[in-house]
Coordinates of C-alpha atoms and ligand atoms in Angstrom, one line a residue:
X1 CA 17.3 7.6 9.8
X2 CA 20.1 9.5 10.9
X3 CA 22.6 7.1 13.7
X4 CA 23.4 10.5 15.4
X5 CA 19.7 11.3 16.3
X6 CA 19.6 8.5 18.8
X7 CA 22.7 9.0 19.9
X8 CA 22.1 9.9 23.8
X9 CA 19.6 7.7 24.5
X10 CA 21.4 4.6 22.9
X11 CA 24.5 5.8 25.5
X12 CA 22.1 5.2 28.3
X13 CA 22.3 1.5 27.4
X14 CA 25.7 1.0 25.7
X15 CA 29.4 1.7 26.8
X16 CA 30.7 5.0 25.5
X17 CA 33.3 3.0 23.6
X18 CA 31.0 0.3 21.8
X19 CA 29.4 1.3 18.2
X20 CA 25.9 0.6 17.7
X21 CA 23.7 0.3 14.9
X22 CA 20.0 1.6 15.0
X23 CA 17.6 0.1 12.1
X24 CA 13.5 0.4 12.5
X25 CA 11.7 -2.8 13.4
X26 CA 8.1 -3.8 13.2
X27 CA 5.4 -1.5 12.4
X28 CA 3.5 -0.5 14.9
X29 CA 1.1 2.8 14.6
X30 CA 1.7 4.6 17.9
X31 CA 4.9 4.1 19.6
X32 CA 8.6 3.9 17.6
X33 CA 10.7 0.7 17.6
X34 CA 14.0 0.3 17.1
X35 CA 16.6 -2.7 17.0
X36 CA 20.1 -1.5 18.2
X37 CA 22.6 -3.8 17.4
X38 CA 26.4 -3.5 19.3
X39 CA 29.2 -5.7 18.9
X40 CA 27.9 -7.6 21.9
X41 CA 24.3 -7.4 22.2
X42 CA 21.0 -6.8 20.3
X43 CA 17.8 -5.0 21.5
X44 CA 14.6 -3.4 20.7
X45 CA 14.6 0.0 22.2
X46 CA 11.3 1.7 21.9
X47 CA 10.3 5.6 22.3
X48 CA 6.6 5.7 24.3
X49 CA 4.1 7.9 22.6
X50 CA 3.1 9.9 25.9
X51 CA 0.2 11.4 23.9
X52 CA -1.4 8.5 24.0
X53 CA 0.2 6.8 27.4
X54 CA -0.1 10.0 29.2
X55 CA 1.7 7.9 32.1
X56 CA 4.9 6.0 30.5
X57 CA 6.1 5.3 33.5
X58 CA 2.7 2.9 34.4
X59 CA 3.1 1.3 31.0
X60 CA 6.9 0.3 32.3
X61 CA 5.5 -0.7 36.2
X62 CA 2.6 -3.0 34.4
X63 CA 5.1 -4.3 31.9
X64 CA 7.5 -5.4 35.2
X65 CA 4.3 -6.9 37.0
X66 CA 3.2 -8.9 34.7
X67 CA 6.4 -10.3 33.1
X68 CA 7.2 -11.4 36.7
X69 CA 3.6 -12.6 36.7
X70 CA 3.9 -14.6 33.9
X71 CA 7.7 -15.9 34.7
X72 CA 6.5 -17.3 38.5
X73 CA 6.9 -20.6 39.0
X74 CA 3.2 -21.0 39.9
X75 CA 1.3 -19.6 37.1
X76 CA 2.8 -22.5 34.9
X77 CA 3.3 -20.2 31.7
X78 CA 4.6 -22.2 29.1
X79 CA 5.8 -19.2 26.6
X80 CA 8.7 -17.2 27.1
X81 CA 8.4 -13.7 28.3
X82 CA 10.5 -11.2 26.9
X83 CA 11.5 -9.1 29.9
X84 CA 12.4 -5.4 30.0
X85 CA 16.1 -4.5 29.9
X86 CA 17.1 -1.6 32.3
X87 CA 20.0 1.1 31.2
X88 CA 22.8 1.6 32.7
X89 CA 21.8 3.7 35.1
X90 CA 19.3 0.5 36.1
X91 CA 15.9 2.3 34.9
X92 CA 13.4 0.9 33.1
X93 CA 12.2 4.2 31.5
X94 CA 14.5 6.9 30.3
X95 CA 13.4 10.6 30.0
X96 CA 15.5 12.7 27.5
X97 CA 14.0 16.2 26.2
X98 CA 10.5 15.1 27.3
X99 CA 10.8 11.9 25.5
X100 CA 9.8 8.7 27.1
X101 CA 12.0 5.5 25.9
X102 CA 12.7 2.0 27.4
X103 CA 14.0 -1.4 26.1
X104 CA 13.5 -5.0 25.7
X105 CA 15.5 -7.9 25.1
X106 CA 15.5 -8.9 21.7
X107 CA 15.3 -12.7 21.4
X108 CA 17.5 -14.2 18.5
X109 CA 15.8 -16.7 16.3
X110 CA 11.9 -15.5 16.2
X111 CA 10.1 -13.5 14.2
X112 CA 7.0 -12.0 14.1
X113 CA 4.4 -12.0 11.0
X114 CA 2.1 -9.4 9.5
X115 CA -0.7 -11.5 8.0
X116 CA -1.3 -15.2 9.1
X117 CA -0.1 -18.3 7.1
X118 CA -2.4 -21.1 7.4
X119 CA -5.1 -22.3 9.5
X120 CA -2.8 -24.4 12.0
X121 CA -0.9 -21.0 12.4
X122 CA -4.7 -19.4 13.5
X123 CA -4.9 -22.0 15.7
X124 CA -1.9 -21.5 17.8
X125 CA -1.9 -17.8 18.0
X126 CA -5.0 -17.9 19.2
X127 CA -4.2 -20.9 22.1
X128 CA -1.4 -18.3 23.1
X129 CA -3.2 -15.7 23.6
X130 CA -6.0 -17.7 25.4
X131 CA -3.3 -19.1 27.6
X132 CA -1.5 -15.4 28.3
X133 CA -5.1 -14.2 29.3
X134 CA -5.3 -17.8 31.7
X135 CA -1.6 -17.3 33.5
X136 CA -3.1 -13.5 34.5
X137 CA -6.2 -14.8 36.0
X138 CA -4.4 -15.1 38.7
X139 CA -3.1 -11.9 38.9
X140 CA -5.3 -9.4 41.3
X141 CA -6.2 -6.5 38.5
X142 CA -5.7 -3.5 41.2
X143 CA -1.7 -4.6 41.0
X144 CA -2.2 -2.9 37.7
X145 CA -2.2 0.8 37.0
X146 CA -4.4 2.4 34.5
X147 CA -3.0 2.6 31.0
X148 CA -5.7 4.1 28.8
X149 CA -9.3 4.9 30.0
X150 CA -12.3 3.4 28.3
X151 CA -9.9 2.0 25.6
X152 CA -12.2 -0.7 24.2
X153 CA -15.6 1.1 24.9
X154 CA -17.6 1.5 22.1
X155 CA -20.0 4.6 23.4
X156 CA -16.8 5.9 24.3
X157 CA -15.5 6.2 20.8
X158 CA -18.4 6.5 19.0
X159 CA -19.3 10.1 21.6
X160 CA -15.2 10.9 19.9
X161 CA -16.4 10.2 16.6
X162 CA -19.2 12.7 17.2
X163 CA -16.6 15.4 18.9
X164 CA -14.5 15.1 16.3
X165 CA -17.2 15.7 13.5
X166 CA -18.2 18.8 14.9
X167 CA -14.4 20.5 14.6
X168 CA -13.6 18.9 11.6
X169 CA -12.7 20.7 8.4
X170 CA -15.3 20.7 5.9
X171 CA -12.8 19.3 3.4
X172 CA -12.4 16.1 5.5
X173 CA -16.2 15.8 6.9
X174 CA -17.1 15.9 2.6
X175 CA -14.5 13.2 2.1
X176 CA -15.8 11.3 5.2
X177 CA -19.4 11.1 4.6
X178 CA -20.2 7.8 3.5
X179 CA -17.7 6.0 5.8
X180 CA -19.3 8.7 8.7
X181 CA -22.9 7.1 7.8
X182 CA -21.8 3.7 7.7
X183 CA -20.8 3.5 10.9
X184 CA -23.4 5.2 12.4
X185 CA -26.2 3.4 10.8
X186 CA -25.4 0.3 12.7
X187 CA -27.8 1.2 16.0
X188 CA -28.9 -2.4 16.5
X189 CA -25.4 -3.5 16.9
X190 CA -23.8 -0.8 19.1
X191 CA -26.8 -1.5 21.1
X192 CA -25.9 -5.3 21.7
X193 CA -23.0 -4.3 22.4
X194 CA -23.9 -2.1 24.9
X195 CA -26.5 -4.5 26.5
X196 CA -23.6 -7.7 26.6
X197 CA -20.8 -5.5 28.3
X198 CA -23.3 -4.7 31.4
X199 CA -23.0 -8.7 32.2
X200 CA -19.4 -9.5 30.9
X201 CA -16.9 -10.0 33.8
X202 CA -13.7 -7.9 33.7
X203 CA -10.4 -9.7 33.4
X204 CA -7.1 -9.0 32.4
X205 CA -6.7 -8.6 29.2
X206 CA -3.8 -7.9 26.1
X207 CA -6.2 -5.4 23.9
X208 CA -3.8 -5.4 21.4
X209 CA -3.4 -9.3 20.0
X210 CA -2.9 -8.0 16.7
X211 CA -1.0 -11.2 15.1
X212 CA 2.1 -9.2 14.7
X213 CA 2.1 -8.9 17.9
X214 CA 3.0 -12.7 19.2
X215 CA 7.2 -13.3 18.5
X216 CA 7.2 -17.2 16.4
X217 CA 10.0 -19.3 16.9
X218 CA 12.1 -19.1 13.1
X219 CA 12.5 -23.2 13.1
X220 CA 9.5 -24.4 14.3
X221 CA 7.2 -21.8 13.5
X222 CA 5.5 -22.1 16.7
X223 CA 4.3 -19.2 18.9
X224 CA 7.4 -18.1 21.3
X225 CA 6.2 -15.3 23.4
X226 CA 3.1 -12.5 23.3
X227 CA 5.0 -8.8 22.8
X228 CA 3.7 -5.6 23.3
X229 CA 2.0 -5.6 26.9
X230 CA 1.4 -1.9 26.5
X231 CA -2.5 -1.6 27.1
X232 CA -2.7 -4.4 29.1
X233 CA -5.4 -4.1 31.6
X234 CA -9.1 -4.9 32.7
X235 CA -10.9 -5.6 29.6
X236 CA -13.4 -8.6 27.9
X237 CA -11.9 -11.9 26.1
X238 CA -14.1 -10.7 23.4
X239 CA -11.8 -7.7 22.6
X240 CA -9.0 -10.2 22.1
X241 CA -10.3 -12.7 20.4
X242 CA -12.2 -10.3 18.2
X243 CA -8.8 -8.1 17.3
X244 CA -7.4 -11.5 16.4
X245 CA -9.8 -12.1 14.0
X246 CA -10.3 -8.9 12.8
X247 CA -5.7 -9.1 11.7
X248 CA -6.1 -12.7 10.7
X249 CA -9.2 -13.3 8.9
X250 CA -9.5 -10.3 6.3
X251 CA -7.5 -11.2 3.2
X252 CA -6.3 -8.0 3.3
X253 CA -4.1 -5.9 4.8
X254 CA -5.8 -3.1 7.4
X255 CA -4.7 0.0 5.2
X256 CA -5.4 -2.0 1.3
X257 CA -7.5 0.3 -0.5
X258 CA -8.5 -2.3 -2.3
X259 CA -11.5 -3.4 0.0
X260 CA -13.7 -4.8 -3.1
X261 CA -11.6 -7.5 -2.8
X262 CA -11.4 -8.3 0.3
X263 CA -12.9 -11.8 1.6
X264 CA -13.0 -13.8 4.5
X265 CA -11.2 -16.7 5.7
X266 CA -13.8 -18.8 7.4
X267 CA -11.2 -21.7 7.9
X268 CA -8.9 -19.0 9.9
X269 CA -12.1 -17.8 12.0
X270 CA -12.8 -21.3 13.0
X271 CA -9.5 -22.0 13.9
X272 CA -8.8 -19.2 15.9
X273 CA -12.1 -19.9 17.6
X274 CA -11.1 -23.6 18.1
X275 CA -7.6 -22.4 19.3
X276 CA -9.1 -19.9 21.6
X277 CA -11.8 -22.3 23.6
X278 CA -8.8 -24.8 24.0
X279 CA -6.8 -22.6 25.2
X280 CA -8.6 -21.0 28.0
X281 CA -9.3 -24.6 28.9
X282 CA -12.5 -24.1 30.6
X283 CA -12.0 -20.8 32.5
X284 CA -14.7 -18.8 30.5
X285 CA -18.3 -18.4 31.6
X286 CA -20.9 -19.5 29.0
X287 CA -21.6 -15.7 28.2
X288 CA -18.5 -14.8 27.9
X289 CA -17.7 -18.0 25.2
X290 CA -20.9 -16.7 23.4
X291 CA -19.4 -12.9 23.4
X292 CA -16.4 -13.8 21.1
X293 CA -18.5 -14.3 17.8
X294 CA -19.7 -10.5 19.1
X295 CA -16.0 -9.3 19.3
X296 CA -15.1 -10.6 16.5
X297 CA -17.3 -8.1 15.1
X298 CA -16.7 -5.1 17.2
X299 CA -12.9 -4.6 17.1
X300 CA -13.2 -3.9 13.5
X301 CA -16.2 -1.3 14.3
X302 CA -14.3 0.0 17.1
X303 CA -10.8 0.4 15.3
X304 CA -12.3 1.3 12.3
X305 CA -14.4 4.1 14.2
X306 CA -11.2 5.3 16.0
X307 CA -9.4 5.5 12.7
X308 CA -12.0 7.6 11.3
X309 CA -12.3 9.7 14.2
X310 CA -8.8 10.6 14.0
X311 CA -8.7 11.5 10.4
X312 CA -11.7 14.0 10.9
X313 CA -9.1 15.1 14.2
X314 CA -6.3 15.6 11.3
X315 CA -4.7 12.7 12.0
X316 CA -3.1 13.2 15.2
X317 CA -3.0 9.8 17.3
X318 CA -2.5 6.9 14.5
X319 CA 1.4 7.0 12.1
X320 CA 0.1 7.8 8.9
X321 CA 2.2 7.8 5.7
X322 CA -0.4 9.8 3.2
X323 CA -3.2 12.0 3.2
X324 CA -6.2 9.8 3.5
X325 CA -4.5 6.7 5.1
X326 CA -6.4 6.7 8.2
X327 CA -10.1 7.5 6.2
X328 CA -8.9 4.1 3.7
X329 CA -8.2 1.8 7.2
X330 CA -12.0 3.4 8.7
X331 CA -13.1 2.0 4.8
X332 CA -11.0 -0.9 5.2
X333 CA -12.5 -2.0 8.9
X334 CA -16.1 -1.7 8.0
X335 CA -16.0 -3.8 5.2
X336 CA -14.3 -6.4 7.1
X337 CA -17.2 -5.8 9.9
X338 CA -19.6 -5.9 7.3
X339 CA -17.8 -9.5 5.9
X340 CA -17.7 -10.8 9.5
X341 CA -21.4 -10.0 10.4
X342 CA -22.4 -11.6 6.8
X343 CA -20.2 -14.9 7.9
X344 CA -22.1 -15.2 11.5
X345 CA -25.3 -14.1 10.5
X346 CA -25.2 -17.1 7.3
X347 CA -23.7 -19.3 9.8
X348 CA -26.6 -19.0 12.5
X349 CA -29.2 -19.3 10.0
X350 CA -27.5 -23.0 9.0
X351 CA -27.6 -23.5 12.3
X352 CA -31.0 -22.6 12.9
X353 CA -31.9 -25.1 9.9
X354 CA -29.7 -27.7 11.0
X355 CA -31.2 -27.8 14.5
Ligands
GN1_1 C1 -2.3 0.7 17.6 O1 0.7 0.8 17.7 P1 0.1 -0.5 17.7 O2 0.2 -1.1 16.3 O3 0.7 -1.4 18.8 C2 -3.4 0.9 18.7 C3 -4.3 -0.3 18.7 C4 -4.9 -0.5 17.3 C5 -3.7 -0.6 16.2 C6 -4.3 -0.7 14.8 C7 -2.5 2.2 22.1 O4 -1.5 -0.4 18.0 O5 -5.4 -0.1 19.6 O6 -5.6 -1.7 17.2 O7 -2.8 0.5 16.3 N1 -2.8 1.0 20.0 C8 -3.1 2.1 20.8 O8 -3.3 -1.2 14.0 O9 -4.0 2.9 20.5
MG2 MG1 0.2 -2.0 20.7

């Protein structure tokens, strides 16, 4: 990565006089991250993907809203919120060449972690994002703007998959097939799905809790603040809790080819489960606390779907780093659906016996 190529935007945020050092951080699929480091200061400067946020400058508003949400005295948030730094010029988005960029503070000390370490860890992520969900309760959804239509709607993306079959080179359809079928052999589910979200409430929602996506605290190892408020907006608890199992309960990482391997933690599902009832500390309906073993199944379908859909589109929304990497994640998230549906449907039969 080339210092000079940042050059003019990193002015819009530091003197003319102070040197600065830009090195990637995290690893996020759709935006770009960076850590710029001056003499001074540190902080994560981040270029929008307006492909996919056709309106950057709502993902900025919402990001404002809610941080001073969350930071009222009222809403009795106990996690820090990582608030939006402005540039010099005292905007929180910056437009150079028709590219989209703002910045955050970068909070010394924390860290974040790809894959989750024990079962107390599963617990706590899981109470955080429960309680992020609880603080924005309060929070009337029409003060936010809409980010990204029909984002978690499963006959939404499975109508894309079909689009993107029919103008797909024959190469890639070939290579697709069996993934192709295995996702659209799974009628009964999708329509379960379809028949829970008619009676789900709406709330505001993270729809990206992703555990690399929560900032831990270096010493203690405890959550420290939920990042990435980027498609924040009216969704179901069940998306989050189910993207939280489906990047903390697979053994394996969501691009590992090797998906014969792959098992399920149970101890981390139960956990997060645990975590995520405490957490939202009675606000859920009955319905809703029964829809989370169902998300935990659908956000692998779903992101799994959306990764295949974009490698039969040639790989034009998700970062990919080889030819096939987004048909090995579609692989990768319907064997992990497959592992989660065995897990719940063994675990209701027990059940079943038991009472
Ligand atoms: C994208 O870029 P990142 O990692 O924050 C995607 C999520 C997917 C995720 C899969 C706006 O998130 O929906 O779950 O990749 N974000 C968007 O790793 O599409
Ligand atoms: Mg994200």
């Amino acid at each position: 990565m080339t210092q000079s190529s940042y050059a003019a935007i990193v002015s819009q945020y530091v003197k003319d006089d102070e040197r600065a050092t830009v090195t990637p951080l995290g690893n996020g699929l759709v935006n770009l991250t960076l850590m710029v480091t001056t003499a001074t200061s540190k902080f994560v400067l981040q270029r929008i993907n307006h492909h996919v946020f056709p309106n950057p400058q709502a993902v900025v508003n919402n990001s404002h809203v809610i941080s001073n949400h969350l930071l009222a005295k009222e809403t009795n948030y106990q996690y820090a919120v990582i608030t939006p730094r402005a540039s010099r010029n005292g905007n929180l988005l910056e437009v150079i060449d028709n590219e989209y960029w703002r910045a955050l503070e970068y909070v010394d000390g924390t860290m974040t972690v790809d894959a989750i370490s024990d079962s107390q860890q599963a617990y706590d992520t899981a109470f955080s994002f429960a309680k992020f969900s609880g603080a924005l309760a309060s929070l009337p959804a029409d003060n936010l703007q809409p980010i990204i239509d029909r984002f978690h709607d499963l006959s939404w993306r499975l109508e894309q998959l079909k689009d993107a079959k029919k103008v797909a080179s024959p190469q890639r359809l070939i290579k697709a097939n069996v993934v192709i079928e295995s996702f659209e052999s799974q009628y009964e589910f999708v329509a379960q799905v379809e028949s829970l979200v008619k009676q789900l409430p709406l709330r505001i929602t993270h729809n990206d809790t992703k555990i690399n996506n929560l900032l831990f605290n270096c010493s203690t190892n405890l959550p420290h603040a939920v990042i990435d408020l980027d498609t924040c907006m009216c969704g179901y608890l069940m998306h989050d809790f189910g993207d939280m199992v489906r990047t903390c309960c697979g053994s394996l990482a969501e691009d590992a080819t090797n998906i014969e391997d792959m098992v399920f933690q149970e101890d981390i599902y139960q956990q997060l489960m645990a975590g995520y009832v405490d957490g939202l500390n009675g606000i859920a309906l009955p319905l809703e606390l029964d829809s989370l073993a169902i998300g935990a199944r659908l956000m692998p379908f779903i992101i799994g779907s959306r990764f295949l859909t974009d490698y039969l589109a040639n790989d034009v929304y998700f970062t990919t780093a080889r030819d096939e990497h987004n048909l090995e994640r579609a692989a990768n998230q319907f064997k992990l659906f497959e592992l989660v549906t065995e897990f719940l449907t063994s675990t209701e039969n027990k059940q079943r016996v038991v009472g």
